[in-house]
CSV table of C-alpha atoms in Angstrom, one decimal:
chain,number,residue,atom,x,y,z
A,736,MET,CA,3.7,-113.4,-16.9
A,737,ASN,CA,4.0,-116.2,-14.3
A,738,THR,CA,1.3,-114.5,-12.2
A,739,ILE,CA,-1.1,-114.3,-15.1
A,740,LEU,CA,-0.4,-118.0,-16.0
A,741,THR,CA,-0.9,-118.9,-12.3
A,742,ILE,CA,-4.3,-117.2,-12.2
A,743,ILE,CA,-5.4,-118.8,-15.5
A,744,ALA,CA,-4.2,-122.3,-14.4
A,745,ALA,CA,-5.9,-121.9,-11.0
A,746,ILE,CA,-9.2,-120.8,-12.7
A,747,ILE,CA,-9.1,-123.7,-15.2
A,748,ILE,CA,-8.3,-126.3,-12.5
A,749,PHE,CA,-10.9,-125.0,-10.0
A,750,ALA,CA,-13.5,-124.8,-12.8
A,751,ILE,CA,-12.9,-128.3,-14.0
A,752,LEU,CA,-13.0,-129.7,-10.4
A,753,ILE,CA,-16.3,-127.9,-9.7
A,754,PHE,CA,-17.8,-128.8,-13.1
A,755,VAL,CA,-17.0,-132.5,-12.6
A,756,HIS,CA,-18.4,-132.4,-9.0
A,757,GLU,CA,-21.7,-130.8,-10.0
A,758,LEU,CA,-21.9,-132.9,-13.1
A,759,GLY,CA,-22.0,-136.0,-10.8
A,760,HIS,CA,-24.9,-134.6,-8.9
A,761,PHE,CA,-26.6,-133.6,-12.2
A,762,ILE,CA,-26.3,-137.0,-13.9
A,763,ALA,CA,-27.5,-138.8,-10.8
A,764,ALA,CA,-30.4,-136.5,-10.4
A,765,LYS,CA,-31.5,-136.9,-14.0
A,766,LEU,CA,-31.1,-140.7,-13.8
A,767,SER,CA,-33.3,-140.6,-10.6
A,768,ASP,CA,-35.9,-138.5,-12.4
A,769,ILE,CA,-35.4,-135.5,-10.1
A,770,LYS,CA,-36.3,-132.1,-11.4
A,771,VAL,CA,-33.2,-129.9,-12.0
A,772,HIS,CA,-33.9,-126.2,-12.1
A,773,GLU,CA,-30.3,-125.0,-12.8
A,774,PHE,CA,-26.9,-126.4,-13.4
A,775,ALA,CA,-24.4,-123.6,-12.7
A,776,ILE,CA,-20.6,-123.3,-12.8
A,777,GLY,CA,-19.3,-120.4,-10.7
A,778,MET,CA,-21.1,-118.1,-8.3
A,779,GLY,CA,-22.3,-114.5,-8.4
A,780,PRO,CA,-23.5,-112.6,-11.4
A,781,LYS,CA,-24.5,-114.6,-14.5
A,782,LEU,CA,-22.2,-114.3,-17.5
A,783,PHE,CA,-24.5,-116.3,-19.8
A,784,SER,CA,-27.1,-119.0,-19.7
A,785,PHE,CA,-29.4,-121.1,-21.9
A,786,GLY,CA,-32.3,-123.3,-21.2
A,787,LYS,CA,-33.0,-126.8,-22.4
A,788,GLY,CA,-36.1,-128.5,-21.3
A,789,GLU,CA,-36.8,-127.8,-17.6
A,790,THR,CA,-33.2,-127.0,-16.8
A,791,LYS,CA,-31.2,-123.7,-17.1
A,792,TYR,CA,-27.5,-124.0,-17.7
A,793,SER,CA,-25.4,-121.0,-16.6
A,794,LEU,CA,-21.8,-119.8,-16.3
A,795,ARG,CA,-21.3,-117.3,-13.5
A,796,LEU,CA,-18.6,-114.7,-12.8
A,797,LEU,CA,-16.7,-116.1,-9.8
A,798,PRO,CA,-15.0,-119.5,-10.3
A,799,ILE,CA,-15.2,-120.3,-6.6
A,800,GLY,CA,-18.1,-122.8,-6.6
A,801,GLY,CA,-21.1,-124.0,-8.5
A,802,TYR,CA,-24.4,-125.7,-7.9
A,803,CYS,CA,-27.0,-128.1,-9.2
A,804,ALA,CA,-30.4,-126.6,-8.0
A,805,LEU,CA,-32.8,-129.5,-7.4
A,806,GLU,CA,-36.5,-129.2,-6.7
A,807,GLY,CA,-37.2,-129.8,-3.0
A,808,GLU,CA,-33.5,-130.0,-2.1
A,809,ASN,CA,-33.7,-127.6,0.8
A,810,SER,CA,-37.4,-127.4,1.4
A,811,LEU,CA,-40.7,-129.3,1.3
A,812,SER,CA,-42.3,-129.8,-2.1
A,813,SER,CA,-45.5,-131.4,-3.4
A,814,ASP,CA,-43.8,-132.3,-6.7
A,815,SER,CA,-43.4,-136.1,-7.0
A,816,ARG,CA,-40.1,-135.4,-8.8
A,817,ALA,CA,-38.7,-133.4,-5.9
A,818,PHE,CA,-35.5,-134.5,-4.3
A,819,ILE,CA,-37.1,-134.6,-0.9
A,820,ASN,CA,-39.9,-137.0,-2.1
A,821,LYS,CA,-37.5,-139.6,-3.6
A,822,HIS,CA,-36.5,-142.8,-1.8
A,823,PRO,CA,-33.6,-142.2,0.6
A,824,LEU,CA,-31.3,-144.5,-1.4
A,825,LYS,CA,-31.9,-142.4,-4.5
A,826,ARG,CA,-31.1,-139.3,-2.5
A,827,LEU,CA,-28.0,-140.9,-1.1
A,828,VAL,CA,-26.7,-141.7,-4.6
A,829,VAL,CA,-27.4,-138.2,-5.8
A,830,LEU,CA,-25.5,-136.7,-2.8
A,831,ALA,CA,-22.5,-139.0,-3.1
A,832,SER,CA,-22.2,-138.7,-6.9
A,833,GLY,CA,-20.4,-135.4,-6.9
A,834,ALA,CA,-17.6,-136.7,-4.7
A,835,PHE,CA,-17.5,-139.9,-6.6
A,836,MET,CA,-16.9,-138.0,-9.8
A,837,ASN,CA,-14.1,-136.0,-8.3
A,838,ILE,CA,-12.4,-139.2,-7.1
A,839,LEU,CA,-13.0,-140.8,-10.5
A,840,LEU,CA,-11.4,-137.8,-12.2
A,841,GLY,CA,-8.3,-138.2,-9.9
A,842,PHE,CA,-8.1,-141.9,-11.0
A,843,VAL,CA,-8.3,-141.0,-14.7
A,844,LEU,CA,-5.7,-138.2,-14.4
A,845,LEU,CA,-3.4,-140.7,-12.6
A,846,ILE,CA,-3.8,-143.1,-15.5
A,847,VAL,CA,-2.7,-140.3,-17.8
A,848,VAL,CA,0.4,-139.6,-15.7
A,849,THR,CA,1.3,-143.2,-14.9
A,850,SER,CA,1.0,-144.3,-18.5
A,851,THR,CA,3.8,-142.0,-19.5
A,852,MET,CA,6.3,-143.8,-17.1
A,853,PRO,CA,8.4,-146.5,-18.8
A,854,GLN,CA,9.0,-148.1,-15.3
A,855,ILE,CA,7.1,-148.1,-12.0
A,856,PRO,CA,8.9,-148.2,-8.6
A,857,THR,CA,7.8,-151.2,-6.5
A,858,ASN,CA,7.7,-152.4,-2.9
A,859,GLN,CA,10.2,-155.2,-3.7
A,860,ILE,CA,13.7,-154.8,-2.2
A,861,SER,CA,16.4,-154.9,-4.8
A,862,TYR,CA,19.4,-154.0,-2.6
A,863,VAL,CA,20.2,-154.2,1.1
A,864,GLU,CA,23.2,-152.2,2.2
A,865,GLU,CA,25.7,-154.3,4.2
A,866,ASN,CA,25.7,-153.6,7.9
A,867,SER,CA,22.7,-151.3,7.6
A,868,ALA,CA,19.7,-151.5,10.0
A,869,ALA,CA,17.8,-153.6,7.5
A,870,TYR,CA,20.7,-155.9,6.9
A,871,ILE,CA,21.2,-156.5,10.6
A,872,SER,CA,17.5,-157.2,11.1
A,873,GLY,CA,17.5,-159.9,8.5
A,874,ILE,CA,15.9,-158.2,5.5
A,875,GLN,CA,17.0,-159.7,2.2
A,876,GLU,CA,17.0,-158.8,-1.5
A,877,GLY,CA,13.8,-159.9,-3.1
A,878,ASP,CA,11.6,-159.4,0.0
A,879,ILE,CA,8.3,-157.6,-0.8
A,880,ILE,CA,7.1,-155.2,1.9
A,881,THR,CA,3.3,-155.5,2.3
A,882,LYS,CA,2.9,-153.6,5.6
A,883,VAL,CA,4.8,-151.1,7.7
A,884,ASN,CA,3.6,-151.5,11.2
A,885,SER,CA,-0.2,-151.8,10.7
A,886,ALA,CA,-0.4,-149.8,7.5
A,887,SER,CA,-0.8,-151.7,4.2
A,888,THR,CA,1.7,-150.7,1.5
A,889,PRO,CA,0.6,-152.1,-1.8
A,890,ILE,CA,2.6,-149.6,-3.8
A,891,TYR,CA,5.9,-147.8,-3.5
A,892,LYS,CA,4.3,-144.4,-2.8
A,893,SER,CA,2.4,-145.6,0.3
A,894,LEU,CA,5.5,-147.5,1.4
A,895,ARG,CA,7.6,-144.4,1.2
A,896,PHE,CA,5.0,-142.4,3.1
A,897,GLU,CA,4.9,-144.9,5.9
A,898,LEU,CA,8.7,-145.1,6.1
A,899,SER,CA,9.0,-141.4,6.3
A,900,ASP,CA,6.6,-141.4,9.3
A,901,THR,CA,8.5,-143.8,11.5
A,902,ASN,CA,10.6,-140.9,13.0
A,903,GLY,CA,13.4,-143.3,14.0
A,904,ASN,CA,11.2,-145.6,16.0
A,905,GLU,CA,11.4,-149.4,15.8
A,906,THR,CA,9.3,-150.4,12.8
A,907,GLU,CA,7.6,-153.7,12.1
A,908,PHE,CA,7.9,-154.9,8.5
A,909,THR,CA,5.5,-157.5,7.1
A,910,LEU,CA,7.3,-159.2,4.2
A,911,ILE,CA,6.6,-161.8,1.5
A,912,ARG,CA,9.7,-163.9,1.0
A,913,LYS,CA,9.5,-166.8,-1.4
A,914,GLY,CA,5.8,-167.0,-1.0
A,915,GLU,CA,5.8,-166.9,2.8
A,916,LYS,CA,4.8,-164.1,5.1
A,917,ILE,CA,7.3,-163.0,7.8
A,918,LYS,CA,7.6,-160.1,10.2
A,919,LEU,CA,10.8,-158.3,11.2
A,920,ASN,CA,11.4,-155.4,13.4
A,921,VAL,CA,13.9,-152.7,12.2
A,922,THR,CA,15.1,-149.6,13.9
A,923,PRO,CA,16.4,-147.1,11.3
A,924,GLU,CA,19.9,-145.6,11.7
A,925,PHE,CA,20.3,-141.8,12.0
A,926,LYS,CA,22.8,-140.7,9.3
A,927,ASP,CA,23.5,-137.4,7.6
A,928,GLY,CA,20.6,-135.7,9.3
A,929,THR,CA,17.9,-138.4,8.4
A,930,TYR,CA,16.8,-141.8,9.4
A,931,ILE,CA,17.7,-144.6,6.9
A,932,PHE,CA,16.9,-148.3,6.7
A,933,GLY,CA,19.6,-149.1,4.1
A,934,ILE,CA,17.4,-150.6,1.4
A,935,THR,CA,16.7,-149.8,-2.3
A,936,PHE,CA,13.6,-150.8,-4.2
A,937,ALA,CA,13.2,-152.4,-7.6
A,938,GLN,CA,11.4,-151.0,-10.6
A,939,LYS,CA,9.3,-153.0,-13.1
A,940,ASP,CA,8.4,-152.3,-16.7
A,941,ASN,CA,5.1,-150.5,-17.1
A,942,ASN,CA,2.1,-151.8,-19.1
A,943,ILE,CA,-1.6,-151.0,-19.3
A,944,PHE,CA,-2.5,-153.4,-16.4
A,945,THR,CA,0.3,-152.0,-14.2
A,946,THR,CA,-0.9,-148.5,-15.0
A,947,LEU,CA,-4.5,-149.3,-14.0
A,948,LYS,CA,-3.4,-151.1,-10.8
A,949,GLN,CA,-0.9,-148.4,-9.8
A,950,SER,CA,-3.5,-145.6,-10.5
A,951,PHE,CA,-6.2,-147.3,-8.5
A,952,HIS,CA,-3.9,-147.9,-5.5
A,953,GLU,CA,-2.6,-144.3,-5.6
A,954,THR,CA,-6.2,-143.0,-5.6
A,955,VAL,CA,-7.0,-145.2,-2.6
A,956,PHE,CA,-3.7,-144.0,-0.9
A,957,TYR,CA,-4.5,-140.3,-1.4
A,958,SER,CA,-8.0,-140.8,-0.1
A,959,ARG,CA,-6.7,-142.6,3.0
A,960,VAL,CA,-4.2,-139.9,3.8
A,961,ILE,CA,-6.9,-137.2,3.5
A,962,ILE,CA,-9.2,-139.2,6.0
A,963,GLU,CA,-6.3,-139.8,8.4
A,964,THR,CA,-5.4,-136.0,8.2
A,965,PHE,CA,-9.0,-135.1,9.1
A,966,PHE,CA,-8.9,-137.4,12.2
A,967,ASP,CA,-5.5,-136.1,13.1
A,968,LEU,CA,-7.0,-132.6,13.2
A,969,LEU,CA,-9.8,-133.9,15.5
A,970,ARG,CA,-7.3,-135.6,17.8
A,971,GLY,CA,-5.1,-132.5,17.9
A,972,LYS,CA,-2.1,-134.2,16.2
A,973,LEU,CA,-2.3,-131.5,13.5
A,974,GLY,CA,-3.2,-127.8,13.9
A,975,VAL,CA,-5.5,-125.8,11.6
A,976,GLU,CA,-2.4,-123.7,10.8
A,977,GLN,CA,-1.0,-126.6,8.9
A,978,MET,CA,-3.8,-126.6,6.4
A,979,SER,CA,-4.0,-124.6,3.2
A,980,GLY,CA,-6.9,-122.6,1.8
A,981,PRO,CA,-7.5,-121.2,-1.7
A,982,ILE,CA,-4.6,-118.7,-1.3
A,983,GLY,CA,-2.2,-121.5,-0.4
A,984,ILE,CA,-3.5,-123.7,-3.2
A,985,VAL,CA,-3.1,-121.0,-5.7
A,986,SER,CA,0.5,-120.5,-4.5
A,987,GLU,CA,1.1,-124.3,-5.0
A,988,ILE,CA,-0.4,-124.0,-8.5
A,989,GLY,CA,2.0,-121.1,-9.1
A,990,GLY,CA,5.0,-123.2,-8.2
A,991,ALA,CA,3.8,-126.0,-10.5
A,992,VAL,CA,3.2,-123.5,-13.3
A,993,GLU,CA,6.7,-122.0,-12.9
A,994,GLN,CA,8.2,-125.5,-13.0
A,995,ALA,CA,6.2,-126.4,-16.1
A,996,ALA,CA,7.5,-123.2,-17.8
A,997,GLN,CA,11.1,-124.2,-16.9
A,998,THR,CA,11.0,-127.9,-17.5
A,999,GLY,CA,8.1,-128.3,-20.0
A,1000,TYR,CA,6.7,-131.9,-20.0
A,1001,VAL,CA,7.9,-132.9,-16.5
A,1002,GLY,CA,6.5,-129.8,-14.9
A,1003,PHE,CA,3.2,-130.2,-16.7
A,1004,MET,CA,2.9,-133.8,-15.4
A,1005,ASN,CA,3.5,-132.4,-11.9
A,1006,LEU,CA,0.8,-129.8,-12.4
A,1007,ILE,CA,-1.6,-132.7,-13.3
A,1008,LEU,CA,-0.5,-134.5,-10.1
A,1009,LEU,CA,-1.4,-131.4,-8.1
A,1010,ALA,CA,-4.8,-131.4,-9.8
A,1011,VAL,CA,-5.1,-135.1,-8.8
A,1012,LEU,CA,-4.5,-134.2,-5.1
A,1013,LEU,CA,-7.0,-131.3,-5.3
A,1014,THR,CA,-9.8,-133.3,-6.9
A,1015,VAL,CA,-9.4,-136.4,-4.6
A,1016,ASN,CA,-9.2,-134.0,-1.7
A,1017,LEU,CA,-12.4,-132.3,-2.8
A,1018,GLY,CA,-14.2,-135.6,-3.2
A,1019,VAL,CA,-13.1,-137.2,0.0
A,1020,PHE,CA,-13.6,-134.1,2.1
A,1021,ASN,CA,-17.1,-133.7,0.8
A,1022,LEU,CA,-18.0,-137.2,2.0
A,1023,LEU,CA,-16.9,-136.5,5.5
A,1024,PRO,CA,-19.9,-136.3,7.9
A,1025,ILE,CA,-19.7,-132.5,8.4
A,1026,PRO,CA,-22.9,-130.5,8.3
A,1027,ALA,CA,-23.4,-128.4,5.1
A,1028,LEU,CA,-21.2,-130.8,3.1
A,1029,ASP,CA,-22.5,-133.7,1.1
A,1030,GLY,CA,-21.3,-136.1,3.7
A,1031,GLY,CA,-23.4,-134.3,6.4
A,1032,ARG,CA,-26.5,-134.6,4.2
A,1033,ILE,CA,-25.7,-138.3,3.6
A,1034,LEU,CA,-25.5,-138.8,7.4
A,1035,PHE,CA,-29.1,-137.4,7.7
A,1036,VAL,CA,-30.3,-139.8,5.0
A,1037,LEU,CA,-28.7,-142.7,6.7
A,1038,ILE,CA,-30.4,-141.7,10.0
A,1039,GLU,CA,-33.7,-141.5,8.1
A,1040,LEU,CA,-33.1,-145.1,6.7
A,1041,ILE,CA,-32.4,-146.3,10.3
A,1042,ARG,CA,-35.4,-144.5,11.8
A,1043,ARG,CA,-37.6,-145.2,8.8
A,1044,LYS,CA,-38.8,-141.6,8.9
A,1045,PRO,CA,-37.1,-138.3,8.1
A,1046,LEU,CA,-36.0,-135.8,10.7
A,1047,PRO,CA,-37.9,-132.5,10.6
A,1048,PRO,CA,-36.5,-130.4,7.6
A,1049,GLU,CA,-36.2,-127.3,9.7
A,1050,LYS,CA,-34.0,-129.1,12.3
A,1051,GLU,CA,-31.8,-130.5,9.6
A,1052,GLY,CA,-31.6,-127.1,7.9
A,1053,LEU,CA,-30.5,-125.5,11.2
A,1054,VAL,CA,-27.7,-128.0,11.6
A,1055,HIS,CA,-26.5,-127.4,8.1
A,1056,THR,CA,-26.7,-123.6,8.5
A,1057,ILE,CA,-24.6,-123.8,11.7
A,1058,GLY,CA,-22.1,-126.1,9.9
A,1059,LEU,CA,-21.9,-123.7,6.9
A,1060,ILE,CA,-21.1,-120.8,9.2
A,1061,ALA,CA,-18.5,-122.8,11.0
A,1062,LEU,CA,-16.9,-123.8,7.7
A,1063,LEU,CA,-16.9,-120.2,6.5
A,1064,LEU,CA,-15.2,-119.0,9.7
A,1065,ILE,CA,-12.6,-121.8,9.5
A,1066,SER,CA,-12.0,-120.9,5.8
A,1067,VAL,CA,-11.5,-117.2,6.7
A,1068,PHE,CA,-9.0,-118.2,9.4
A,1069,ILE,CA,-7.1,-120.5,7.1
A,1070,ALA,CA,-7.0,-117.7,4.4
A,1071,TYR,CA,-5.6,-115.3,7.1
A,1072,LEU,CA,-2.9,-117.9,7.9
A,1073,ASP,CA,-2.1,-118.3,4.2
A,1074,ILE,CA,-1.7,-114.5,3.9
A,1075,THR,CA,0.7,-114.4,6.8
A,1076,LYS,CA,2.7,-117.3,5.3
A,1077,PHE,CA,3.0,-115.9,1.8
A,1078,PHE,CA,2.9,-112.2,2.3
């Protein structure tokens, strides 16, 4: 039963994420008066379709993608409403709108989850353990931690993330104490198999304004982590084997579904949080300047704006084709690693 529920949940989540992404492209294209031939959810054989005006809307068999087919998107066209013939700024907006909608969806889902919390953890210290590393360094109750080393920590989640990444090293805290900014260095103590600073954080009552602020900062936080992870991969700090593909993601969804079946409401909220991570990841990853992705296409539009003339379409197409092949090969490799991990 859990396997069936996992498959259903995975299909629903992937379908919603893809639908929202392609809807972003579709809305931006329509607002820019670009001809849209087809708006499709899924890939492969067509399950059903209907036409309205110049656009065909279709649902396809495989819930692994989708597309918004624009006139002149990948080739030259004499049509004045073709994508290729629109001003570069309009094309840039169309290309970025899919990712923007995914990130916006993450923000909305975070509002849903956060609004159910009676209290929100903060970055204000409520207790300092006597003789702890923080106590010895001069940290006091009531201090608000705004930075850990050079990383901004506007919310508790980003603060906890940065503290977990200190690995026992001396850490610089930027604090607000009675309206004044101060900096203190703290070296965590190794105790019971982990590094601890000896501080506890306060919580505050939740309201609509707190919910909106918290959700916004969490969306920014997840986006920043995804970008940092990408650059860590480029620098060799992380290996490809530490990434998860569709198989790994479905496994994570399965875990969340099982938790939801056991705990009900709490597990369902965690399933929504997983959807938040996936949709923000999809949005941010698509904006990275990688050929074949929206970000790669945006890069070419920016180059066109700087040069004041487009690059030859065949050259851009070749770059995107090579990028697509590379992404497919990486995806196959990650899928293989997922299989070895879970099977």
